[in-house]
Structure formats: C-alpha cells, structure tokens
PDB file of C-alpha atoms in Angstrom:
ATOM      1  CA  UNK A  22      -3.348  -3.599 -15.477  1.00  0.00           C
ATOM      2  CA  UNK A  23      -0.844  -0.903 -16.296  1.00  0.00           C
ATOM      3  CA  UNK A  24       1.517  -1.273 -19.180  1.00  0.00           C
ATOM      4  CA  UNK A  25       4.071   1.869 -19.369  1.00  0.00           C
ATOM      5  CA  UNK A  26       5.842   4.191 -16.776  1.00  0.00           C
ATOM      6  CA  UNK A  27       3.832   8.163 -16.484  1.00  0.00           C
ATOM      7  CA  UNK A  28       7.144   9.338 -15.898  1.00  0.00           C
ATOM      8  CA  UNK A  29       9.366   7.758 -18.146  1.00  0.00           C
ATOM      9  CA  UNK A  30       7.655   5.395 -20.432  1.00  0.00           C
ATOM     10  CA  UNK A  31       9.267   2.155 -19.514  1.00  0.00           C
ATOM     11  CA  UNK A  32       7.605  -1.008 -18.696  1.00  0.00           C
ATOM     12  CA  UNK A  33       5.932  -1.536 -15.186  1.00  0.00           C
ATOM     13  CA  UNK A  34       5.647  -4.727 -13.317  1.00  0.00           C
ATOM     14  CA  UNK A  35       2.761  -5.998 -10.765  1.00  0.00           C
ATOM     15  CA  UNK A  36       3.883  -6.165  -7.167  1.00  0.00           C
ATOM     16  CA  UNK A  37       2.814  -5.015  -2.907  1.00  0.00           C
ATOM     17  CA  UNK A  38       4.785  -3.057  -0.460  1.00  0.00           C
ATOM     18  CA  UNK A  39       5.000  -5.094   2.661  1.00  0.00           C
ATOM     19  CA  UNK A  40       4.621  -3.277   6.060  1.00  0.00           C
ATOM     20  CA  UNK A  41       7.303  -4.309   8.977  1.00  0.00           C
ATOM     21  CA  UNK A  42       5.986  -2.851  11.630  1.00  0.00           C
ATOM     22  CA  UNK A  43       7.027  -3.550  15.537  1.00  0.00           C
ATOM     23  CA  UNK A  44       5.091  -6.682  15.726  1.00  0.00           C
ATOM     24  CA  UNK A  45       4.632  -7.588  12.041  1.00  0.00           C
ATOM     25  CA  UNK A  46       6.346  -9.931  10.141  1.00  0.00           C
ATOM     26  CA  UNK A  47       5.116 -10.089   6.815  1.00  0.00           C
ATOM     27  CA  UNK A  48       1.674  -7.710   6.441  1.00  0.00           C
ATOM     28  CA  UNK A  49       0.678  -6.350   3.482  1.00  0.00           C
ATOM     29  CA  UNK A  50      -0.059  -2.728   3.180  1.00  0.00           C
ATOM     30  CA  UNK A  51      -3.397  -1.232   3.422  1.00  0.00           C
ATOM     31  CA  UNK A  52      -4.852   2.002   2.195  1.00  0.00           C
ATOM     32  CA  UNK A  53      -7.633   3.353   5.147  1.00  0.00           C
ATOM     33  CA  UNK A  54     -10.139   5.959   4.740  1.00  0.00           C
ATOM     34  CA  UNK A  55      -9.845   9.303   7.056  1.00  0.00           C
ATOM     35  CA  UNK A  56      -7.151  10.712   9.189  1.00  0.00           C
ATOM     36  CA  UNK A  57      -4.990   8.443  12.233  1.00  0.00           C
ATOM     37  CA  UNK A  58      -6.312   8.230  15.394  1.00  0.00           C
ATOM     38  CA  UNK A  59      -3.669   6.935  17.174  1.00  0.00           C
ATOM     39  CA  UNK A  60      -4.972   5.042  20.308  1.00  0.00           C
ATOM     40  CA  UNK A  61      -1.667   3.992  23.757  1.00  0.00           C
ATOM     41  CA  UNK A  62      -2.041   0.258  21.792  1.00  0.00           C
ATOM     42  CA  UNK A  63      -1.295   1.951  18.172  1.00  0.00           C
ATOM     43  CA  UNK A  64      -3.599   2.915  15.118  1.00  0.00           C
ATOM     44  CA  UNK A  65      -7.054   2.604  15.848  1.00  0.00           C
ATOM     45  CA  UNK A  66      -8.765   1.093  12.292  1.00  0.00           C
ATOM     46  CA  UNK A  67     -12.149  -0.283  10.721  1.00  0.00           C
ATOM     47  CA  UNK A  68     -11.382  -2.809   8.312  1.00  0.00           C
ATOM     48  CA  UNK A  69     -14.608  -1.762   6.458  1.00  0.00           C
ATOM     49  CA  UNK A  70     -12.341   1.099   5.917  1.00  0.00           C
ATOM     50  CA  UNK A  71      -9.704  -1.140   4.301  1.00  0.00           C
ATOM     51  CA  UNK A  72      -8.655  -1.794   0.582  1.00  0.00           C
ATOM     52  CA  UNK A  73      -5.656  -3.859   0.117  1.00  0.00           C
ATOM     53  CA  UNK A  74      -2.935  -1.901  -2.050  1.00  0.00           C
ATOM     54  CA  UNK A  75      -1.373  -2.686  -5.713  1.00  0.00           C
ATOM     55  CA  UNK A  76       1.956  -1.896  -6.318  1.00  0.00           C
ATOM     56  CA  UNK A  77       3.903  -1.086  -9.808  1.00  0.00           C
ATOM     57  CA  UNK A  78       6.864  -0.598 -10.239  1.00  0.00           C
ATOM     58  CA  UNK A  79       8.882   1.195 -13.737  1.00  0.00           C
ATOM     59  CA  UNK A  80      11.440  -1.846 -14.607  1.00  0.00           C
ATOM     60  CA  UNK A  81      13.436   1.141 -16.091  1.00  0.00           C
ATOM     61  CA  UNK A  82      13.331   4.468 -13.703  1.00  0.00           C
ATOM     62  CA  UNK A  83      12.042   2.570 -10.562  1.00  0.00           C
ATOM     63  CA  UNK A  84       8.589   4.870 -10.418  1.00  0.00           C
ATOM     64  CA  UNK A  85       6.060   3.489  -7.937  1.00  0.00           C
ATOM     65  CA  UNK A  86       2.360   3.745  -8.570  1.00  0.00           C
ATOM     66  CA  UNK A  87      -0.255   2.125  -6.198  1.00  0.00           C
ATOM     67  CA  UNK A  88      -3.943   1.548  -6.411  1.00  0.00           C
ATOM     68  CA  UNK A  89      -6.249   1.118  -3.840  1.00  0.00           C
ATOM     69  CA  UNK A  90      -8.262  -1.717  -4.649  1.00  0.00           C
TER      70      UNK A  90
END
C-alpha cells in the first residue's frame, strides 16, 4: 500500500478509475500489454494480457498513481 503523495507529500487513498465506454456501464480499467490493434468491432485484446489497475489518489494535491496488478 502507499502511504504519502511523490509530489507533494500528502496522504493517498486506495481507489479504480472506471471506464465508460460506448457500451459500458460500469467496467473497471485494465492495463494490456503491447500496442492497440484496433479491429471494425473495437480493440482487439487477450485477457492473458490483462492486469486489473489500482488507483491512488493525493487527499491533498489530487496526484494519481496507478499500479498494474
């Protein structure tokens, strides 16, 4: 876990960025290995390829910081 800001030394809290896409309504966001390849249907993806992402957030300067998990 992370405990104070890189930037400006304040305390961070544990959270996820959620991804709205077109069709989505409440995905998390995903960190994938290698370039796009954007397919006509959208992005073209290997979930082998997936880690889920950890968010934190600087209660004081609002600095994000994710890890790929």
């Amino acid at each position: 876990s992370m405990n104070s800001c890189s930037k400006c030394g304040g305390s961070m809290v544990e959270g996820f960025i959620i991804d709205q896409g077109d069709y989505a309504t409440s995905n998390l966001a995903f960190w994938h290995e290698g370039s796009p390849d954007k397919r006509w249907w959208g992005l073209k993806t290997d979930k082998a390829k997936m880690l889920r992402l950890t968010t934190w957030r600087c209660r004081r300067c609002g600095y994000l910081e994710s890890f790929a998990q």
